[in-house]
C-alpha atoms as a printed R data frame, in Angstrom:
    type eleno elety resid chain resno       x       y       z
1   ATOM     1    CA   PRO     A     1  36.234  35.808 297.567
2   ATOM     2    CA   LEU     A     2  38.045  33.975 294.763
3   ATOM     3    CA   ARG     A     3  36.923  34.559 291.141
4   ATOM     4    CA   TYR     A     4  34.760  31.844 289.617
5   ATOM     5    CA   ILE     A     5  36.550  29.781 286.944
6   ATOM     6    CA   SER     A     6  34.572  27.273 284.864
7   ATOM     7    CA   LYS     A     7  35.813  23.776 284.645
8   ATOM     8    CA   PHE     A     8  35.045  23.744 280.872
9   ATOM     9    CA   ARG     A     9  37.423  26.657 280.184
10  ATOM    10    CA   GLU     A    10  40.227  24.615 278.625
11  ATOM    11    CA   PHE     A    11  37.788  22.529 276.565
12  ATOM    12    CA   VAL     A    12  36.174  25.652 275.055
13  ATOM    13    CA   ARG     A    13  39.553  27.186 274.292
14  ATOM    14    CA   HIS     A    14  40.688  24.003 272.606
15  ATOM    15    CA   GLU     A    15  37.547  23.802 270.428
16  ATOM    16    CA   ALA     A    16  37.872  27.471 269.413
17  ATOM    17    CA   GLN     A    17  41.466  27.019 268.304
18  ATOM    18    CA   LYS     A    18  40.656  23.794 266.523
19  ATOM    19    CA   ASN     A    19  37.787  25.176 264.401
20  ATOM    20    CA   LYS     A    20  39.153  28.684 263.929
21  ATOM    21    CA   SER     A    21  39.153  29.837 260.271
22  ATOM    22    CA   GLN     A    22  39.089  26.335 258.938
23  ATOM    23    CA   TRP     A    23  37.816  27.671 255.534
24  ATOM    24    CA   LYS     A    24  41.031  29.709 255.049
25  ATOM    25    CA   THR     A    25  44.039  28.255 253.228
26  ATOM    26    CA   MET     A    26  47.644  29.315 252.695
27  ATOM    27    CA   GLY     A    27  48.648  28.770 249.074
28  ATOM    28    CA   PRO     A    28  46.722  26.741 246.463
29  ATOM    29    CA   ALA     A    29  43.861  24.569 247.536
30  ATOM    30    CA   LYS     A    30  44.707  20.981 248.143
31  ATOM    31    CA   VAL     A    31  42.962  19.012 245.389
32  ATOM    32    CA   ALA     A    32  43.455  15.368 244.713
33  ATOM    33    CA   VAL     A    33  45.610  14.855 241.615
34  ATOM    34    CA   PRO     A    34  44.310  12.240 239.168
35  ATOM    35    CA   SER     A    35  46.315   9.100 238.852
36  ATOM    36    CA   PRO     A    36  48.446   8.696 235.672
37  ATOM    37    CA   SER     A    37  47.021   5.254 235.140
38  ATOM    38    CA   ASN     A    38  43.440   6.667 235.011
39  ATOM    39    CA   PHE     A    39  43.825   8.464 231.672
40  ATOM    40    CA   LEU     A    40  41.044   9.309 229.200
41  ATOM    41    CA   GLN     A    41  40.511   6.557 226.686
42  ATOM    42    CA   LYS     A    42  38.965   6.681 223.235
43  ATOM    43    CA   HIS     A    43  35.155   6.285 223.084
44  ATOM    44    CA   SER     A    44  35.071   6.064 226.858
45  ATOM    45    CA   LYS     A    45  32.375   8.747 227.169
46  ATOM    46    CA   GLU     A    46  30.063   7.348 224.481
47  ATOM    47    CA   SER     A    47  26.836   5.711 225.598
48  ATOM    48    CA   LYS     A    48  27.112   1.983 225.517
49  ATOM    49    CA   VAL     A    49  24.115   0.100 224.060
50  ATOM    50    CA   ALA     A    50  23.627  -3.535 224.628
51  ATOM    51    CA   PRO     A    51  24.102  -5.571 221.422
52  ATOM    52    CA   LYS     A    52  20.988  -6.894 219.744
53  ATOM    53    CA   LYS     A    53  20.342 -10.508 220.279
54  ATOM    54    CA   LYS     A    54  19.622 -12.273 217.019
55  ATOM    55    CA   GLU     A    55  18.699 -15.523 218.598
56  ATOM    56    CA   GLN     A    56  17.383 -16.316 222.013
57  ATOM    57    CA   ASP     A    57  17.480 -19.800 223.400
58  ATOM    58    CA   GLY     A    58  18.319 -21.199 219.983
59  ATOM    59    CA   LYS     A    59  15.147 -19.736 218.379
60  ATOM    60    CA   LYS     A    60  14.909 -17.041 215.766
61  ATOM    61    CA   LEU     A    61  13.047 -13.936 216.847
62  ATOM    62    CA   LEU     A    62   9.995 -12.970 214.844
63  ATOM    63    CA   PRO     A    63   9.846  -9.516 213.304
64  ATOM    64    CA   LEU     A    64   8.139  -6.889 215.429
65  ATOM    65    CA   SER     A    65   5.330  -6.214 212.944
66  ATOM    66    CA   VAL     A    66   3.882  -8.290 210.127
67  ATOM    67    CA   PRO     A    67   2.096  -6.501 207.237
68  ATOM    68    CA   GLN     A    68  -1.519  -7.429 206.554
69  ATOM    69    CA   ARG     A    69  -2.774  -9.172 203.434
70  ATOM    70    CA   THR     A    70  -4.495  -6.063 202.120
71  ATOM    71    CA   TYR     A    71  -1.324  -4.001 202.438
72  ATOM    72    CA   HIS     A    72  -0.077  -2.599 199.138
73  ATOM    73    CA   PRO     A    73   3.273  -0.880 199.216
74  ATOM    74    CA   ILE     A    74   3.399   2.629 197.815
75  ATOM    75    CA   ILE     A    75   5.445   2.754 194.651
76  ATOM    76    CA   HIS     A    76   6.939   6.129 193.985
77  ATOM    77    CA   ILE     A    77   6.915   6.881 190.290
78  ATOM    78    CA   LYS     A    78   9.196   9.551 189.050
79  ATOM    79    CA   LYS     A    79   7.160  12.254 187.308
80  ATOM    80    CA   ASN     A    80   8.278  14.421 184.464
81  ATOM    81    CA   PHE     A    81   7.056  17.822 185.618
82  ATOM    82    CA   ILE     A    82   8.394  19.568 182.513
83  ATOM    83    CA   ASN     A    83   6.159  17.563 180.171
84  ATOM    84    CA   LYS     A    84   3.245  17.840 182.594
85  ATOM    85    CA   ASN     A    85   3.502  21.618 182.708
86  ATOM    86    CA   ALA     A    86   3.865  21.818 178.928
87  ATOM    87    CA   VAL     A    87   0.700  19.761 178.397
88  ATOM    88    CA   ALA     A    88  -1.196  21.927 180.926
89  ATOM    89    CA   VAL     A    89  -0.127  25.073 179.087
90  ATOM    90    CA   ILE     A    90  -1.077  23.663 175.666
91  ATOM    91    CA   LYS     A    91  -4.506  22.444 176.775
92  ATOM    92    CA   GLY     A    92  -5.267  25.380 179.056
93  ATOM    93    CA   GLU     A    93  -7.416  28.357 178.054
94  ATOM    94    CA   PRO     A    94  -5.551  31.550 177.286
95  ATOM    95    CA   LYS     A    95  -5.788  34.330 179.849
96  ATOM    96    CA   GLU     A    96  -7.807  37.360 178.940
97  ATOM    97    CA   PRO     A    97  -5.769  40.528 178.670
98  ATOM    98    CA   ARG     A    98  -6.191  42.860 181.611
99  ATOM    99    CA   PRO     A    99  -7.278  46.389 180.692
100 ATOM   100    CA   PHE     A   100  -4.628  49.044 181.175
101 ATOM   101    CA   CYS     A   101  -4.729  52.804 181.174
102 ATOM   102    CA   VAL     A   102  -1.994  54.923 179.570
103 ATOM   103    CA   ASP     A   103  -1.838  58.604 180.475
104 ATOM   104    CA   THR     A   104   1.652  59.755 179.439
105 ATOM   105    CA   ARG     A   105   3.573  60.093 176.200
106 ATOM   106    CA   GLN     A   106   6.183  57.649 177.380
107 ATOM   107    CA   GLY     A   107   3.542  54.916 177.587
108 ATOM   108    CA   ASP     A   108   3.409  54.581 181.365
109 ATOM   109    CA   LYS     A   109   0.473  52.333 182.063
110 ATOM   110    CA   TYR     A   110  -1.300  50.971 185.080
111 ATOM   111    CA   LEU     A   111  -4.241  48.711 185.725
112 ATOM   112    CA   LEU     A   112  -7.593  50.274 184.873
113 ATOM   113    CA   GLU     A   113  -9.724  48.500 187.472
114 ATOM   114    CA   PRO     A   114  -8.093  49.794 190.681
115 ATOM   115    CA   SER     A   115  -7.408  53.232 189.161
116 ATOM   116    CA   GLY     A   116 -10.813  54.647 190.142
117 ATOM   117    CA   LEU     A   117 -11.885  55.311 186.549
118 ATOM   118    CA   VAL     A   118 -14.194  52.295 186.481
119 ATOM   119    CA   PRO     A   119 -17.567  53.058 188.139
120 ATOM   120    CA   LYS     A   120 -17.526  50.067 190.475
121 ATOM   121    CA   TYR     A   121 -19.171  51.790 193.430
122 ATOM   122    CA   ILE     A   122 -22.430  52.608 191.660
123 ATOM   123    CA   LYS     A   123 -22.725  48.988 190.491
124 ATOM   124    CA   LYS     A   124 -22.911  47.638 194.011
125 ATOM   125    CA   LYS     A   125 -26.054  45.728 194.974
126 ATOM   126    CA   ASN     A   126 -26.841  48.020 197.867
127 ATOM   127    CA   TYR     A   127 -26.047  51.244 196.006
128 ATOM   128    CA   GLY     A   128 -28.805  53.801 196.524
129 ATOM   129    CA   VAL     A   129 -30.593  51.619 199.091
130 ATOM   130    CA   ILE     A   130 -31.591  53.388 202.288
131 ATOM   131    CA   PRO     A   131 -29.845  51.803 205.284
132 ATOM   132    CA   LYS     A   132 -31.992  49.898 207.737
133 ATOM   133    CA   TYR     A   133 -31.186  52.173 210.666
134 ATOM   134    CA   VAL     A   134 -32.323  55.219 208.652
135 ATOM   135    CA   THR     A   135 -35.602  53.483 207.728
136 ATOM   136    CA   ARG     A   136 -36.149  52.473 211.338
137 ATOM   137    CA   ARG     A   137 -35.436  56.016 212.521
138 ATOM   138    CA   ASN     A   138 -37.842  57.496 209.954
139 ATOM   139    CA   GLU     A   139 -40.578  55.133 211.096
140 ATOM   140    CA   GLU     A   140 -40.018  56.170 214.706
141 ATOM   141    CA   ILE     A   141 -40.185  59.860 213.771
142 ATOM   142    CA   LYS     A   142 -43.359  59.270 211.750
143 ATOM   143    CA   ARG     A   143 -44.966  57.384 214.632
144 ATOM   144    CA   GLU     A   144 -44.055  60.127 217.098
145 ATOM   145    CA   GLU     A   145 -45.477  62.748 214.735
146 ATOM   146    CA   GLU     A   146 -48.749  60.811 214.417
147 ATOM   147    CA   GLU     A   147 -49.019  60.477 218.184
148 ATOM   148    CA   TYR     A   148 -48.366  64.205 218.598
149 ATOM   149    CA   GLN     A   149 -51.006  65.062 215.983
150 ATOM   150    CA   ALA     A   150 -53.493  62.747 217.719
151 ATOM   151    CA   ARG     A   151 -52.862  64.419 221.082
152 ATOM   152    CA   LEU     A   152 -53.128  67.863 219.506
153 ATOM   153    CA   LEU     A   153 -56.414  66.931 217.799
154 ATOM   154    CA   GLU     A   154 -57.759  65.625 221.075
155 ATOM   155    CA   GLU     A   155 -56.861  68.889 222.796
156 ATOM   156    CA   LEU     A   156 -58.489  70.881 220.000
157 ATOM   157    CA   LYS     A   157 -61.635  68.772 220.286
158 ATOM   158    CA   LYS     A   158 -61.775  69.522 223.982
159 ATOM   159    CA   LYS     A   159 -61.358  73.245 223.308
160 ATOM   160    CA   ALA     A   160 -63.511  73.264 220.168
161 ATOM   161    CA   MET     A   161 -66.120  76.005 219.719
162 ATOM   162    CA   LYS     A   162 -69.790  75.124 219.422
163 ATOM   163    CA   ILE     A   163 -72.534  77.022 217.659
164 ATOM   164    CA   LEU     A   164 -75.483  78.451 219.571
165 ATOM   165    CA   SER     A   165 -78.889  77.245 218.567
166 ATOM   166    CA   GLU     A   166 -81.585  79.728 217.616
167 ATOM   167    CA   GLU     A   167 -83.399  79.201 220.882
168 ATOM   168    CA   GLU     A   168 -80.230  79.794 222.931
169 ATOM   169    CA   ARG     A   169 -79.433  82.864 220.843
170 ATOM   170    CA   THR     A   170 -82.909  84.299 221.480
171 ATOM   171    CA   ASN     A   171 -82.703  83.613 225.205
172 ATOM   172    CA   VAL     A   172 -79.279  85.268 225.453
173 ATOM   173    CA   LEU     A   173 -80.532  88.290 223.517
174 ATOM   174    CA   LYS     A   174 -83.590  88.639 225.786
175 ATOM   175    CA   ALA     A   175 -81.416  88.368 228.892
176 ATOM   176    CA   LEU     A   176 -79.057  91.075 227.610
177 ATOM   177    CA   LYS     A   177 -81.945  93.440 226.797
178 ATOM   178    CA   LYS     A   178 -83.526  92.832 230.170
179 ATOM   179    CA   ASN     A   179 -80.198  93.535 231.876
180 ATOM   180    CA   TRP     A   180 -79.841  96.709 229.793
181 ATOM   181    CA   GLU     A   181 -83.303  97.902 230.845
182 ATOM   182    CA   GLU     A   182 -82.488  97.356 234.498
183 ATOM   183    CA   ILE     A   183 -79.183  99.226 234.288
184 ATOM   184    CA   ASN     A   184 -80.777 101.982 232.190
185 ATOM   185    CA   HIS     A   185 -83.525 102.352 234.780
186 ATOM   186    CA   ALA     A   186 -80.889 102.726 237.484
187 ATOM   187    CA   PHE     A   187 -78.996 105.180 235.309
188 ATOM   188    CA   GLN     A   188 -82.119 107.291 234.781
189 ATOM   189    CA   GLY     A   189 -82.664 107.392 238.550
190 ATOM   190    CA   LEU     A   190 -79.314 109.064 239.216
191 ATOM   191    CA   PRO     A   191 -79.427 112.573 240.619
192 ATOM   192    CA   VAL     A   192 -78.750 115.417 238.219
193 ATOM   193    CA   LEU     A   193 -76.038 116.910 240.397
194 ATOM   194    CA   THR     A   194 -72.975 114.670 240.887
195 ATOM   195    CA   ASP     A   195 -71.158 116.629 243.532
196 ATOM   196    CA   THR     A   196 -69.445 113.715 245.275
197 ATOM   197    CA   ARG     A   197 -66.760 111.308 244.112
198 ATOM   198    CA   TYR     A   198 -68.940 108.249 244.756
199 ATOM   199    CA   LYS     A   199 -71.718 109.602 242.539
200 ATOM   200    CA   LYS     A   200 -69.252 110.238 239.697
201 ATOM   201    CA   MET     A   201 -67.773 106.710 239.954
202 ATOM   202    CA   HIS     A   202 -71.231 105.105 240.087
203 ATOM   203    CA   LYS     A   203 -72.365 107.044 237.045
204 ATOM   204    CA   GLU     A   204 -69.260 106.104 235.041
205 ATOM   205    CA   GLU     A   205 -69.671 102.422 236.005
206 ATOM   206    CA   LEU     A   206 -73.301 102.401 234.796
207 ATOM   207    CA   GLU     A   207 -72.308 104.080 231.539
208 ATOM   208    CA   LEU     A   208 -69.624 101.472 230.863
209 ATOM   209    CA   LYS     A   209 -72.074  98.616 231.540
210 ATOM   210    CA   LEU     A   210 -74.654 100.155 229.191
211 ATOM   211    CA   LYS     A   211 -72.101 100.577 226.409
212 ATOM   212    CA   GLN     A   212 -70.923  96.964 226.804
213 ATOM   213    CA   LEU     A   213 -74.499  95.646 226.754
214 ATOM   214    CA   GLU     A   214 -75.376  97.714 223.704
215 ATOM   215    CA   HIS     A   215 -72.262  96.337 221.932
216 ATOM   216    CA   ASP     A   216 -73.174  92.733 222.785
217 ATOM   217    CA   ILE     A   217 -76.802  93.174 221.729
218 ATOM   218    CA   ALA     A   218 -75.750  94.704 218.397
219 ATOM   219    CA   ALA     A   219 -73.276  91.861 217.764
220 ATOM   220    CA   ILE     A   220 -75.858  89.152 218.450
221 ATOM   221    CA   GLU     A   221 -78.517  90.842 216.322
222 ATOM   222    CA   LYS     A   222 -76.054  91.342 213.459
223 ATOM   223    CA   HIS     A   223 -74.728  87.744 213.298
224 ATOM   224    CA   LYS     A   224 -77.101  84.813 212.928
225 ATOM   225    CA   SER     A   225 -74.446  82.133 213.704
226 ATOM   226    CA   ILE     A   226 -72.582  82.576 216.962
227 ATOM   227    CA   TYR     A   227 -69.791  80.265 218.174
228 ATOM   228    CA   ILE     A   228 -68.686  80.018 221.768
229 ATOM   229    CA   ALA     A   229 -65.601  78.277 223.161
230 ATOM   230    CA   ASN     A   230 -66.115  75.077 225.133
231 ATOM   231    CA   VAL     A   231 -63.903  76.044 228.049
């Protein structure tokens, strides 16, 4: 079969050749040359303002603003500053001499006030005054200490010792003596021969109880005032 050929082939080729590299030039660019008759004239670039019209329709124009009746123009008077300054110096009070400090043979001196030799710091109003934050902190510490002492006193009151009355002391002493008699009776009933380990341990236990009771009875009889802990 024959090859297909578009009917727009020549038109496309013509358009491609026509618009091909149209931005390229050979030689200098073609720029329009100004006409010799269109030359630059003097004051041609200055802004042109329309002339003021003094009269319009045969009538004089009123001024833009009219001063009021109470308006008083300011009159500038030329002042003689030399005489003014001279009068101010003559009538003014003389300056007090500033204290100086000299510390070398050559007479080198400097101002005494900023030298540090004048005790200015101790003359401050708040010199020696305790700062507020220190006072506030001391009050907090004092309050905490009082609360701690109150808690400690409360604990001591709970654990405080009380004294036995005479009646309670007598009853305790009677109970101890009665207990001693019972244990002593049991001790006297022990066999003479302690040939077993149980008999030896029982005898030693009774002896220890008797010694402890005798010690307690002697302590109560010796001391009239007895304190016991309130546990």
